[in-house]
Backbone as CSV, one residue per row, in Angstrom:
resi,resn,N_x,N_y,N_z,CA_x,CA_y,CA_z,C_x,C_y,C_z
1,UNK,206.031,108.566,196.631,206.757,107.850,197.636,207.297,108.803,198.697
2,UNK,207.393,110.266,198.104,208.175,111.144,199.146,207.246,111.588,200.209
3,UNK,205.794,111.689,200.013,204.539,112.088,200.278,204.268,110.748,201.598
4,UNK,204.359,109.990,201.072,204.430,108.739,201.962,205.673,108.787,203.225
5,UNK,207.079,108.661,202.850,207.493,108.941,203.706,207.787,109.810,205.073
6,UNK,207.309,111.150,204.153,206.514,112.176,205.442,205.916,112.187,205.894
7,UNK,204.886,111.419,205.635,203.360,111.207,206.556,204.106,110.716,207.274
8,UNK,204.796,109.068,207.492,204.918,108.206,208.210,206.023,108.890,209.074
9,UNK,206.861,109.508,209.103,207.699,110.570,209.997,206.776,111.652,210.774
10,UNK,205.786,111.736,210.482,205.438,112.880,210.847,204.275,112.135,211.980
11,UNK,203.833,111.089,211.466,203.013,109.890,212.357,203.747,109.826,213.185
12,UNK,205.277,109.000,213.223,205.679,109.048,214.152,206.324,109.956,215.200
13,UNK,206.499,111.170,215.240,206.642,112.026,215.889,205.402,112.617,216.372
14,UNK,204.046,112.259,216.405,203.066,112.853,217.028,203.019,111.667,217.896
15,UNK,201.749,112.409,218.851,201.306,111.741,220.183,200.394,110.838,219.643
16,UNK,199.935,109.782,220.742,199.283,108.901,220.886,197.934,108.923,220.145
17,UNK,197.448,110.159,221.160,195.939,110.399,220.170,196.151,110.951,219.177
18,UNK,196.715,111.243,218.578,197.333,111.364,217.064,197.024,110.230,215.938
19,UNK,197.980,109.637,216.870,197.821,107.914,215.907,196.849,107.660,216.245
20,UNK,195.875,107.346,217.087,194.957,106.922,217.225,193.185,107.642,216.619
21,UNK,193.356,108.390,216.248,192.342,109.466,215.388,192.758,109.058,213.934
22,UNK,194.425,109.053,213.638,194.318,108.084,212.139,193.701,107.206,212.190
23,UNK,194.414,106.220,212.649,193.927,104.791,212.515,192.432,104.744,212.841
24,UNK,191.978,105.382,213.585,190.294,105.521,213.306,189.904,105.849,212.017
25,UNK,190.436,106.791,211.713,189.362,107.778,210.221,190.092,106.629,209.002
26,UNK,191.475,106.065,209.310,191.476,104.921,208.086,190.524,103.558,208.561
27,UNK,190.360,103.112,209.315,189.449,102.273,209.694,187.901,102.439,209.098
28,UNK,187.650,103.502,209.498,186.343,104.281,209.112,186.399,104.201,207.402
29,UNK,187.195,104.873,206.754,187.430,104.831,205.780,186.910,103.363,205.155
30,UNK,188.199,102.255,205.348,187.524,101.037,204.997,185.871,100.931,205.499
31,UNK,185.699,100.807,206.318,184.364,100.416,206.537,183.582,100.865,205.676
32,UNK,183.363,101.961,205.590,182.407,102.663,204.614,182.533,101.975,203.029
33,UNK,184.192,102.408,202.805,184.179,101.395,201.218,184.050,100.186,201.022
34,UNK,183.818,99.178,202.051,183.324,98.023,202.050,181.885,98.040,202.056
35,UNK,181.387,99.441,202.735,179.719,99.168,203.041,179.401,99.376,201.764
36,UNK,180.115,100.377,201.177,179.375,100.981,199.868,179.487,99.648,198.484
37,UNK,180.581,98.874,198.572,180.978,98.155,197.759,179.776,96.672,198.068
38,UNK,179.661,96.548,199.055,178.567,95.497,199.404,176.889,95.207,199.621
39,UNK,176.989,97.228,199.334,175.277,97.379,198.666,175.493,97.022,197.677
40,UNK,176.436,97.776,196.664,176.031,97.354,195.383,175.915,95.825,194.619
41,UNK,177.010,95.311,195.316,176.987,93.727,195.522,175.425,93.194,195.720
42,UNK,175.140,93.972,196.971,173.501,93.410,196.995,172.579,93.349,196.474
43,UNK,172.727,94.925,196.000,171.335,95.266,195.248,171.602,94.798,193.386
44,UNK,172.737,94.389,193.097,172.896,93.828,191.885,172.127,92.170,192.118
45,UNK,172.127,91.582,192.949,172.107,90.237,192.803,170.408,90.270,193.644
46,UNK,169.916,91.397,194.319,167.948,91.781,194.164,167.642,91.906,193.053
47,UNK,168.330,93.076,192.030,167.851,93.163,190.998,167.651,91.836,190.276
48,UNK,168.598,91.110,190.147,168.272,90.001,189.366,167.598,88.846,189.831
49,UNK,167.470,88.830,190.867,166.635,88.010,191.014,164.971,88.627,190.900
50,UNK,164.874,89.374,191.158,163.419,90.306,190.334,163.560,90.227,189.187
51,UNK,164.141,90.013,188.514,164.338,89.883,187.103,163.890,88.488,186.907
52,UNK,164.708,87.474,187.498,164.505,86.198,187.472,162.696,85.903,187.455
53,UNK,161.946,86.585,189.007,161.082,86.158,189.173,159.921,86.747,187.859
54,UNK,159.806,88.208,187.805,159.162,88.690,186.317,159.241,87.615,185.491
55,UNK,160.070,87.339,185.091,160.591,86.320,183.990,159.728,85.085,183.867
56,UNK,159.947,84.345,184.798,158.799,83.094,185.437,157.579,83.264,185.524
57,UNK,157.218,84.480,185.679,155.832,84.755,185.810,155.480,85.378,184.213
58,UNK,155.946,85.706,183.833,155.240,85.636,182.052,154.891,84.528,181.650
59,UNK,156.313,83.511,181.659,155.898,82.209,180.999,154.427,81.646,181.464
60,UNK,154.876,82.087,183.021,153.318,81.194,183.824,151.987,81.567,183.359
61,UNK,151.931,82.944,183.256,150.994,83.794,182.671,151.176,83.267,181.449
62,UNK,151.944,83.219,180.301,151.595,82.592,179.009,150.925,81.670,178.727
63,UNK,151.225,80.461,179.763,151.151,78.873,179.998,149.281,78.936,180.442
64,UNK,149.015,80.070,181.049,147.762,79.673,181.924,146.926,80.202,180.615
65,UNK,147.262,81.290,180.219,146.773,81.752,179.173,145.920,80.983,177.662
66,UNK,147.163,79.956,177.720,147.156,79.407,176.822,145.915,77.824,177.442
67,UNK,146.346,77.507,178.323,144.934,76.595,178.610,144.110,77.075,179.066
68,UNK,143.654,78.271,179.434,142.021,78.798,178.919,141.968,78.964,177.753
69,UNK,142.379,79.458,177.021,141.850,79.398,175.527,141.210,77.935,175.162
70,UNK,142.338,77.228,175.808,141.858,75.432,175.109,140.872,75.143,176.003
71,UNK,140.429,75.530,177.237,139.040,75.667,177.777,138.130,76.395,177.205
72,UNK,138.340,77.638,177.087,137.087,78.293,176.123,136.689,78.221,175.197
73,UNK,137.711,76.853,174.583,137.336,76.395,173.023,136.156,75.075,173.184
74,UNK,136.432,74.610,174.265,135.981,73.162,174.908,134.531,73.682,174.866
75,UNK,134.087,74.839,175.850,133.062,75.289,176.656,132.191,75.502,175.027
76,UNK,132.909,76.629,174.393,132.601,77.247,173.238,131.544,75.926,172.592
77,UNK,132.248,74.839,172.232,131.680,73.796,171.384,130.684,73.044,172.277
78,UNK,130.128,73.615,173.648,129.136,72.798,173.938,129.718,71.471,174.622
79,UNK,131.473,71.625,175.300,131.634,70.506,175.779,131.737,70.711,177.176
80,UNK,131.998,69.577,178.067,132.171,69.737,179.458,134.021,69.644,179.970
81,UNK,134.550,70.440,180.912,136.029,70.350,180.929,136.216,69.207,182.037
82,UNK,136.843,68.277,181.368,137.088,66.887,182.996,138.932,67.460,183.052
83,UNK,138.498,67.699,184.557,139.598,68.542,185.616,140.847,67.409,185.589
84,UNK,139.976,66.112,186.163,140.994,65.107,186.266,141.717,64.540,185.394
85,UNK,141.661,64.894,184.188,142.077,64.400,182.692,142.351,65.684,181.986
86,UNK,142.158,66.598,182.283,142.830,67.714,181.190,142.505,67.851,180.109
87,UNK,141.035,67.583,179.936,140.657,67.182,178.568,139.351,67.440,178.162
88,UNK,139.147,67.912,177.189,137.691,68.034,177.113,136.838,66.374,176.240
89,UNK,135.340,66.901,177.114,134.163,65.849,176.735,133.444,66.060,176.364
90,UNK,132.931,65.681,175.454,131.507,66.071,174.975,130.320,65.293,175.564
């Protein structure tokens, strides 16, 4: 608190551009710790959404995976695949 009160005495007994070179470099100050605080903000909520999308795309990849097999089982037995029905024919 004593550290504080001397600054602010000592602020006020300097000149203009005095105060005004503080109040810049604390200005500056914030800015920067807001910039820095609002990448990480950002790049936390990219990451996850890359996460998100990976994610979706396995299942999809699982899902597609999984009906070719039930096509190559179709084909396998000598049947024909009807597109419009999802289904195999013999």
């Amino acid at each position: 608190m004593m550290y504080l009160k001397g600054a602010l005495a000592l602020l006020q007994a300097s000149g203009l551009l005095t105060k005004l070179v503080v109040a810049g470099s604390i200005a500056a100050a914030v800015l920067v710790a807001y910039g820095v605080w609002h990448h990480k903000v950002y790049r936390a909520g990219y990451d996850r959404a890359l996460a998100d999308i990976a994610a979706e795309d396995k299942r999809a990849i699982g899902s597609a995976l999984k009906q070719r097999e039930i096509w190559l089982a179709c084909r396998a037995r000598g049947g024909r695949w009807v597109q419009s029905e999802g289904r195999c024919a013999s």
